[in-house]
């Protein structure tokens, strides 16, 4: 897999999903099989704050709940993990959520967007423009299909278009 880059239609936001992250996400999705799963995205921003760089995707926390048709991400261990990433020499931090639908349907639900709006307005993650990555089953050619969004606090979610 190679690094994926996207930009919103209005060019306000840009994202880079590193190849290593896409590989890890593909493995998490395969391991989940026929149930939904998810975790958080960790990364940083470019020096000029125009690009979100996703450098890590976590597995689902151990207290997550999941079934074929829904997923509730747990929180076990996340606070400690995020604090360690913040203190590291190459500082990274919470940048969003990823979520797997075990079918080819990669349409975010109203609950998905509602959760992101809560995160953008809350203080727990201090992330005013969280990313949402929805992954689906592999396509006929074996590539994992996905859609990526940014969910600014006071705006409608915006989809990233690959470039």
mmCIF file with all atom_site columns, C-alpha atoms in Angstrom:
data_model
loop_
_atom_site.group_PDB
_atom_site.id
_atom_site.type_symbol
_atom_site.label_atom_id
_atom_site.label_alt_id
_atom_site.label_comp_id
_atom_site.label_asym_id
_atom_site.label_entity_id
_atom_site.label_seq_id
_atom_site.pdbx_PDB_ins_code
_atom_site.Cartn_x
_atom_site.Cartn_y
_atom_site.Cartn_z
_atom_site.occupancy
_atom_site.B_iso_or_equiv
_atom_site.pdbx_formal_charge
_atom_site.auth_seq_id
_atom_site.auth_comp_id
_atom_site.auth_asym_id
_atom_site.auth_atom_id
_atom_site.pdbx_PDB_model_num
ATOM 1   C CA . UNK A 1 1   ? 0.000   0.000   0.000  1.00 0.00 ? 1   UNK A CA 1
ATOM 2   C CA . UNK A 1 2   ? 1.104   3.532   -0.590 1.00 0.00 ? 2   UNK A CA 1
ATOM 3   C CA . UNK A 1 3   ? 0.438   6.745   1.296  1.00 0.00 ? 3   UNK A CA 1
ATOM 4   C CA . UNK A 1 4   ? -2.996  8.213   0.542  1.00 0.00 ? 4   UNK A CA 1
ATOM 5   C CA . UNK A 1 5   ? -3.514  11.965  0.339  1.00 0.00 ? 5   UNK A CA 1
ATOM 6   C CA . UNK A 1 6   ? -6.826  13.773  0.247  1.00 0.00 ? 6   UNK A CA 1
ATOM 7   C CA . UNK A 1 7   ? -8.212  17.281  0.262  1.00 0.00 ? 7   UNK A CA 1
ATOM 8   C CA . UNK A 1 8   ? -11.720 18.635  0.832  1.00 0.00 ? 8   UNK A CA 1
ATOM 9   C CA . UNK A 1 9   ? -13.525 20.024  -2.227 1.00 0.00 ? 9   UNK A CA 1
ATOM 10  C CA . UNK A 1 10  ? -13.075 23.573  -0.917 1.00 0.00 ? 10  UNK A CA 1
ATOM 11  C CA . UNK A 1 11  ? -9.350  22.895  -0.224 1.00 0.00 ? 11  UNK A CA 1
ATOM 12  C CA . UNK A 1 12  ? -9.793  23.987  3.394  1.00 0.00 ? 12  UNK A CA 1
ATOM 13  C CA . UNK A 1 13  ? -8.503  20.710  4.848  1.00 0.00 ? 13  UNK A CA 1
ATOM 14  C CA . UNK A 1 14  ? -5.947  18.132  3.710  1.00 0.00 ? 14  UNK A CA 1
ATOM 15  C CA . UNK A 1 15  ? -4.970  14.727  5.096  1.00 0.00 ? 15  UNK A CA 1
ATOM 16  C CA . UNK A 1 16  ? -2.198  12.198  4.602  1.00 0.00 ? 16  UNK A CA 1
ATOM 17  C CA . UNK A 1 17  ? -2.682  8.570   5.646  1.00 0.00 ? 17  UNK A CA 1
ATOM 18  C CA . UNK A 1 18  ? 0.732   6.960   5.819  1.00 0.00 ? 18  UNK A CA 1
ATOM 19  C CA . UNK A 1 19  ? 1.151   3.616   4.046  1.00 0.00 ? 19  UNK A CA 1
ATOM 20  C CA . UNK A 1 20  ? 2.013   1.863   7.309  1.00 0.00 ? 20  UNK A CA 1
ATOM 21  C CA . UNK A 1 21  ? -1.290  3.040   8.818  1.00 0.00 ? 21  UNK A CA 1
ATOM 22  C CA . UNK A 1 22  ? -3.287  1.743   5.853  1.00 0.00 ? 22  UNK A CA 1
ATOM 23  C CA . UNK A 1 23  ? -1.556  -1.627  6.191  1.00 0.00 ? 23  UNK A CA 1
ATOM 24  C CA . UNK A 1 24  ? -2.330  -1.840  9.908  1.00 0.00 ? 24  UNK A CA 1
ATOM 25  C CA . UNK A 1 25  ? -5.956  -0.837  9.313  1.00 0.00 ? 25  UNK A CA 1
ATOM 26  C CA . UNK A 1 26  ? -6.307  -3.520  6.654  1.00 0.00 ? 26  UNK A CA 1
ATOM 27  C CA . UNK A 1 27  ? -5.073  -6.118  9.159  1.00 0.00 ? 27  UNK A CA 1
ATOM 28  C CA . UNK A 1 28  ? -7.454  -4.902  11.894 1.00 0.00 ? 28  UNK A CA 1
ATOM 29  C CA . UNK A 1 29  ? -10.354 -5.138  9.431  1.00 0.00 ? 29  UNK A CA 1
ATOM 30  C CA . UNK A 1 30  ? -9.393  -8.659  8.313  1.00 0.00 ? 30  UNK A CA 1
ATOM 31  C CA . UNK A 1 31  ? -9.038  -9.745  11.945 1.00 0.00 ? 31  UNK A CA 1
ATOM 32  C CA . UNK A 1 32  ? -12.536 -8.399  12.732 1.00 0.00 ? 32  UNK A CA 1
ATOM 33  C CA . UNK A 1 33  ? -14.086 -10.586 10.044 1.00 0.00 ? 33  UNK A CA 1
ATOM 34  C CA . UNK A 1 34  ? -17.838 -10.055 10.000 1.00 0.00 ? 34  UNK A CA 1
ATOM 35  C CA . UNK A 1 35  ? -18.155 -7.645  12.948 1.00 0.00 ? 35  UNK A CA 1
ATOM 36  C CA . UNK A 1 36  ? -17.642 -3.900  13.111 1.00 0.00 ? 36  UNK A CA 1
ATOM 37  C CA . UNK A 1 37  ? -14.538 -2.616  14.837 1.00 0.00 ? 37  UNK A CA 1
ATOM 38  C CA . UNK A 1 38  ? -12.639 0.633   15.266 1.00 0.00 ? 38  UNK A CA 1
ATOM 39  C CA . UNK A 1 39  ? -10.118 2.660   17.185 1.00 0.00 ? 39  UNK A CA 1
ATOM 40  C CA . UNK A 1 40  ? -8.463  6.043   17.230 1.00 0.00 ? 40  UNK A CA 1
ATOM 41  C CA . UNK A 1 41  ? -6.168  7.820   14.808 1.00 0.00 ? 41  UNK A CA 1
ATOM 42  C CA . UNK A 1 42  ? -2.989  9.428   16.113 1.00 0.00 ? 42  UNK A CA 1
ATOM 43  C CA . UNK A 1 43  ? -0.806  11.894  14.270 1.00 0.00 ? 43  UNK A CA 1
ATOM 44  C CA . UNK A 1 44  ? 0.187   15.523  13.941 1.00 0.00 ? 44  UNK A CA 1
ATOM 45  C CA . UNK A 1 45  ? -0.180  18.568  11.717 1.00 0.00 ? 45  UNK A CA 1
ATOM 46  C CA . UNK A 1 46  ? 2.254   20.103  9.284  1.00 0.00 ? 46  UNK A CA 1
ATOM 47  C CA . UNK A 1 47  ? 4.169   23.133  10.570 1.00 0.00 ? 47  UNK A CA 1
ATOM 48  C CA . UNK A 1 48  ? 1.805   25.476  8.713  1.00 0.00 ? 48  UNK A CA 1
ATOM 49  C CA . UNK A 1 49  ? -1.251  23.554  10.066 1.00 0.00 ? 49  UNK A CA 1
ATOM 50  C CA . UNK A 1 50  ? -2.612  22.886  6.560  1.00 0.00 ? 50  UNK A CA 1
ATOM 51  C CA . UNK A 1 51  ? -2.165  19.098  6.590  1.00 0.00 ? 51  UNK A CA 1
ATOM 52  C CA . UNK A 1 52  ? -3.219  16.416  9.085  1.00 0.00 ? 52  UNK A CA 1
ATOM 53  C CA . UNK A 1 53  ? -0.734  13.536  9.024  1.00 0.00 ? 53  UNK A CA 1
ATOM 54  C CA . UNK A 1 54  ? -2.073  10.237  10.369 1.00 0.00 ? 54  UNK A CA 1
ATOM 55  C CA . UNK A 1 55  ? 0.870   8.166   11.600 1.00 0.00 ? 55  UNK A CA 1
ATOM 56  C CA . UNK A 1 56  ? -0.832  5.558   13.794 1.00 0.00 ? 56  UNK A CA 1
ATOM 57  C CA . UNK A 1 57  ? -4.140  3.706   14.140 1.00 0.00 ? 57  UNK A CA 1
ATOM 58  C CA . UNK A 1 58  ? -4.895  1.844   17.347 1.00 0.00 ? 58  UNK A CA 1
ATOM 59  C CA . UNK A 1 59  ? -6.693  -1.472  17.664 1.00 0.00 ? 59  UNK A CA 1
ATOM 60  C CA . UNK A 1 60  ? -10.052 -1.403  19.410 1.00 0.00 ? 60  UNK A CA 1
ATOM 61  C CA . UNK A 1 61  ? -9.619  -0.848  23.147 1.00 0.00 ? 61  UNK A CA 1
ATOM 62  C CA . UNK A 1 62  ? -10.342 -3.991  25.180 1.00 0.00 ? 62  UNK A CA 1
ATOM 63  C CA . UNK A 1 63  ? -13.576 -2.543  26.606 1.00 0.00 ? 63  UNK A CA 1
ATOM 64  C CA . UNK A 1 64  ? -15.064 -1.890  23.138 1.00 0.00 ? 64  UNK A CA 1
ATOM 65  C CA . UNK A 1 65  ? -18.411 -3.475  22.235 1.00 0.00 ? 65  UNK A CA 1
ATOM 66  C CA . UNK A 1 66  ? -19.103 -4.773  18.751 1.00 0.00 ? 66  UNK A CA 1
ATOM 67  C CA . UNK A 1 67  ? -21.470 -6.751  16.551 1.00 0.00 ? 67  UNK A CA 1
ATOM 68  C CA . UNK A 1 68  ? -22.104 -7.165  12.841 1.00 0.00 ? 68  UNK A CA 1
ATOM 69  C CA . UNK A 1 69  ? -24.090 -3.915  12.710 1.00 0.00 ? 69  UNK A CA 1
ATOM 70  C CA . UNK A 1 70  ? -22.634 -1.613  15.366 1.00 0.00 ? 70  UNK A CA 1
ATOM 71  C CA . UNK A 1 71  ? -19.485 -0.703  17.254 1.00 0.00 ? 71  UNK A CA 1
ATOM 72  C CA . UNK A 1 72  ? -18.939 1.283   20.447 1.00 0.00 ? 72  UNK A CA 1
ATOM 73  C CA . UNK A 1 73  ? -15.293 2.192   20.964 1.00 0.00 ? 73  UNK A CA 1
ATOM 74  C CA . UNK A 1 74  ? -14.070 1.690   24.489 1.00 0.00 ? 74  UNK A CA 1
ATOM 75  C CA . UNK A 1 75  ? -11.533 3.855   26.289 1.00 0.00 ? 75  UNK A CA 1
ATOM 76  C CA . UNK A 1 76  ? -9.380  1.344   28.177 1.00 0.00 ? 76  UNK A CA 1
ATOM 77  C CA . UNK A 1 77  ? -5.719  2.350   27.974 1.00 0.00 ? 77  UNK A CA 1
ATOM 78  C CA . UNK A 1 78  ? -6.233  5.315   25.638 1.00 0.00 ? 78  UNK A CA 1
ATOM 79  C CA . UNK A 1 79  ? -5.491  8.074   28.156 1.00 0.00 ? 79  UNK A CA 1
ATOM 80  C CA . UNK A 1 80  ? -2.141  6.532   29.063 1.00 0.00 ? 80  UNK A CA 1
ATOM 81  C CA . UNK A 1 81  ? -1.282  5.873   25.420 1.00 0.00 ? 81  UNK A CA 1
ATOM 82  C CA . UNK A 1 82  ? -2.098  9.429   24.352 1.00 0.00 ? 82  UNK A CA 1
ATOM 83  C CA . UNK A 1 83  ? -0.137  10.900  27.261 1.00 0.00 ? 83  UNK A CA 1
ATOM 84  C CA . UNK A 1 84  ? 2.896   8.817   26.254 1.00 0.00 ? 84  UNK A CA 1
ATOM 85  C CA . UNK A 1 85  ? 2.602   9.954   22.610 1.00 0.00 ? 85  UNK A CA 1
ATOM 86  C CA . UNK A 1 86  ? 2.385   13.582  23.762 1.00 0.00 ? 86  UNK A CA 1
ATOM 87  C CA . UNK A 1 87  ? 5.551   13.239  25.885 1.00 0.00 ? 87  UNK A CA 1
ATOM 88  C CA . UNK A 1 88  ? 7.545   11.473  23.160 1.00 0.00 ? 88  UNK A CA 1
ATOM 89  C CA . UNK A 1 89  ? 10.363  13.221  21.299 1.00 0.00 ? 89  UNK A CA 1
ATOM 90  C CA . UNK A 1 90  ? 8.259   13.196  18.114 1.00 0.00 ? 90  UNK A CA 1
ATOM 91  C CA . UNK A 1 91  ? 5.044   14.471  19.699 1.00 0.00 ? 91  UNK A CA 1
ATOM 92  C CA . UNK A 1 92  ? 1.818   13.013  18.296 1.00 0.00 ? 92  UNK A CA 1
ATOM 93  C CA . UNK A 1 93  ? -1.734  13.200  19.569 1.00 0.00 ? 93  UNK A CA 1
ATOM 94  C CA . UNK A 1 94  ? -5.366  12.216  19.021 1.00 0.00 ? 94  UNK A CA 1
ATOM 95  C CA . UNK A 1 95  ? -6.471  13.232  15.543 1.00 0.00 ? 95  UNK A CA 1
ATOM 96  C CA . UNK A 1 96  ? -9.659  11.217  14.969 1.00 0.00 ? 96  UNK A CA 1
ATOM 97  C CA . UNK A 1 97  ? -11.472 7.896   14.756 1.00 0.00 ? 97  UNK A CA 1
ATOM 98  C CA . UNK A 1 98  ? -11.512 4.930   12.413 1.00 0.00 ? 98  UNK A CA 1
ATOM 99  C CA . UNK A 1 99  ? -14.379 2.500   12.020 1.00 0.00 ? 99  UNK A CA 1
ATOM 100 C CA . UNK A 1 100 ? -14.849 -0.682  9.955  1.00 0.00 ? 100 UNK A CA 1
ATOM 101 C CA . UNK A 1 101 ? -18.098 -1.771  8.312  1.00 0.00 ? 101 UNK A CA 1
ATOM 102 C CA . UNK A 1 102 ? -17.744 -5.465  7.333  1.00 0.00 ? 102 UNK A CA 1
ATOM 103 C CA . UNK A 1 103 ? -19.588 -4.897  4.060  1.00 0.00 ? 103 UNK A CA 1
ATOM 104 C CA . UNK A 1 104 ? -18.820 -2.683  1.081  1.00 0.00 ? 104 UNK A CA 1
ATOM 105 C CA . UNK A 1 105 ? -21.139 -0.019  2.515  1.00 0.00 ? 105 UNK A CA 1
ATOM 106 C CA . UNK A 1 106 ? -18.870 2.802   3.700  1.00 0.00 ? 106 UNK A CA 1
ATOM 107 C CA . UNK A 1 107 ? -21.563 5.357   4.448  1.00 0.00 ? 107 UNK A CA 1
ATOM 108 C CA . UNK A 1 108 ? -21.119 6.983   7.872  1.00 0.00 ? 108 UNK A CA 1
ATOM 109 C CA . UNK A 1 109 ? -24.213 6.756   10.060 1.00 0.00 ? 109 UNK A CA 1
ATOM 110 C CA . UNK A 1 110 ? -25.808 9.715   11.802 1.00 0.00 ? 110 UNK A CA 1
ATOM 111 C CA . UNK A 1 111 ? -24.365 8.228   15.020 1.00 0.00 ? 111 UNK A CA 1
ATOM 112 C CA . UNK A 1 112 ? -20.869 8.261   13.494 1.00 0.00 ? 112 UNK A CA 1
ATOM 113 C CA . UNK A 1 113 ? -21.134 11.954  12.632 1.00 0.00 ? 113 UNK A CA 1
ATOM 114 C CA . UNK A 1 114 ? -22.874 12.741  15.933 1.00 0.00 ? 114 UNK A CA 1
ATOM 115 C CA . UNK A 1 115 ? -19.984 11.223  17.872 1.00 0.00 ? 115 UNK A CA 1
ATOM 116 C CA . UNK A 1 116 ? -17.486 13.264  15.856 1.00 0.00 ? 116 UNK A CA 1
ATOM 117 C CA . UNK A 1 117 ? -19.377 16.499  16.500 1.00 0.00 ? 117 UNK A CA 1
ATOM 118 C CA . UNK A 1 118 ? -19.366 15.702  20.242 1.00 0.00 ? 118 UNK A CA 1
ATOM 119 C CA . UNK A 1 119 ? -15.613 15.103  20.092 1.00 0.00 ? 119 UNK A CA 1
ATOM 120 C CA . UNK A 1 120 ? -15.023 18.355  18.183 1.00 0.00 ? 120 UNK A CA 1
ATOM 121 C CA . UNK A 1 121 ? -16.964 20.345  20.768 1.00 0.00 ? 121 UNK A CA 1
ATOM 122 C CA . UNK A 1 122 ? -15.634 18.544  23.831 1.00 0.00 ? 122 UNK A CA 1
ATOM 123 C CA . UNK A 1 123 ? -12.490 19.053  25.869 1.00 0.00 ? 123 UNK A CA 1
ATOM 124 C CA . UNK A 1 124 ? -11.509 15.431  26.438 1.00 0.00 ? 124 UNK A CA 1
ATOM 125 C CA . UNK A 1 125 ? -9.481  15.082  23.219 1.00 0.00 ? 125 UNK A CA 1
ATOM 126 C CA . UNK A 1 126 ? -8.896  18.791  22.511 1.00 0.00 ? 126 UNK A CA 1
ATOM 127 C CA . UNK A 1 127 ? -9.517  18.200  18.800 1.00 0.00 ? 127 UNK A CA 1
ATOM 128 C CA . UNK A 1 128 ? -11.690 20.815  17.081 1.00 0.00 ? 128 UNK A CA 1
ATOM 129 C CA . UNK A 1 129 ? -11.483 19.145  13.654 1.00 0.00 ? 129 UNK A CA 1
ATOM 130 C CA . UNK A 1 130 ? -11.395 15.368  14.200 1.00 0.00 ? 130 UNK A CA 1
ATOM 131 C CA . UNK A 1 131 ? -11.014 13.001  11.277 1.00 0.00 ? 131 UNK A CA 1
ATOM 132 C CA . UNK A 1 132 ? -13.373 10.104  10.614 1.00 0.00 ? 132 UNK A CA 1
ATOM 133 C CA . UNK A 1 133 ? -12.215 7.185   8.507  1.00 0.00 ? 133 UNK A CA 1
ATOM 134 C CA . UNK A 1 134 ? -14.812 4.584   7.486  1.00 0.00 ? 134 UNK A CA 1
ATOM 135 C CA . UNK A 1 135 ? -13.450 1.371   5.982  1.00 0.00 ? 135 UNK A CA 1
ATOM 136 C CA . UNK A 1 136 ? -15.406 -1.316  4.157  1.00 0.00 ? 136 UNK A CA 1
ATOM 137 C CA . UNK A 1 137 ? -14.750 -4.807  2.897  1.00 0.00 ? 137 UNK A CA 1
ATOM 138 C CA . UNK A 1 138 ? -12.073 -5.373  0.283  1.00 0.00 ? 138 UNK A CA 1
ATOM 139 C CA . UNK A 1 139 ? -13.125 -4.668  -3.299 1.00 0.00 ? 139 UNK A CA 1
ATOM 140 C CA . UNK A 1 140 ? -12.948 -7.162  -6.163 1.00 0.00 ? 140 UNK A CA 1
ATOM 141 C CA . UNK A 1 141 ? -9.285  -6.292  -6.773 1.00 0.00 ? 141 UNK A CA 1
ATOM 142 C CA . UNK A 1 142 ? -8.351  -6.836  -3.120 1.00 0.00 ? 142 UNK A CA 1
ATOM 143 C CA . UNK A 1 143 ? -7.987  -3.175  -2.169 1.00 0.00 ? 143 UNK A CA 1
ATOM 144 C CA . UNK A 1 144 ? -9.725  -1.956  0.968  1.00 0.00 ? 144 UNK A CA 1
ATOM 145 C CA . UNK A 1 145 ? -12.349 0.686   0.218  1.00 0.00 ? 145 UNK A CA 1
ATOM 146 C CA . UNK A 1 146 ? -12.662 3.658   2.560  1.00 0.00 ? 146 UNK A CA 1
ATOM 147 C CA . UNK A 1 147 ? -13.964 7.190   2.913  1.00 0.00 ? 147 UNK A CA 1
ATOM 148 C CA . UNK A 1 148 ? -12.366 9.935   4.996  1.00 0.00 ? 148 UNK A CA 1
ATOM 149 C CA . UNK A 1 149 ? -13.991 13.015  6.527  1.00 0.00 ? 149 UNK A CA 1
ATOM 150 C CA . UNK A 1 150 ? -13.107 15.984  8.689  1.00 0.00 ? 150 UNK A CA 1
ATOM 151 C CA . UNK A 1 151 ? -15.735 17.057  11.220 1.00 0.00 ? 151 UNK A CA 1
ATOM 152 C CA . UNK A 1 152 ? -15.123 20.698  12.243 1.00 0.00 ? 152 UNK A CA 1
ATOM 153 C CA . UNK A 1 153 ? -16.820 21.853  15.452 1.00 0.00 ? 153 UNK A CA 1
ATOM 154 C CA . UNK A 1 154 ? -19.251 24.331  13.946 1.00 0.00 ? 154 UNK A CA 1
ATOM 155 C CA . UNK A 1 155 ? -19.574 23.045  10.368 1.00 0.00 ? 155 UNK A CA 1
ATOM 156 C CA . UNK A 1 156 ? -21.000 20.083  8.506  1.00 0.00 ? 156 UNK A CA 1
ATOM 157 C CA . UNK A 1 157 ? -18.600 17.180  7.959  1.00 0.00 ? 157 UNK A CA 1
ATOM 158 C CA . UNK A 1 158 ? -16.506 17.458  4.792  1.00 0.00 ? 158 UNK A CA 1
ATOM 159 C CA . UNK A 1 159 ? -15.280 14.505  2.769  1.00 0.00 ? 159 UNK A CA 1
ATOM 160 C CA . UNK A 1 160 ? -11.689 14.193  1.634  1.00 0.00 ? 160 UNK A CA 1
ATOM 161 C CA . UNK A 1 161 ? -11.224 13.483  -2.060 1.00 0.00 ? 161 UNK A CA 1
ATOM 162 C CA . UNK A 1 162 ? -8.155  11.478  -3.056 1.00 0.00 ? 162 UNK A CA 1
ATOM 163 C CA . UNK A 1 163 ? -5.561  13.255  -5.139 1.00 0.00 ? 163 UNK A CA 1
#
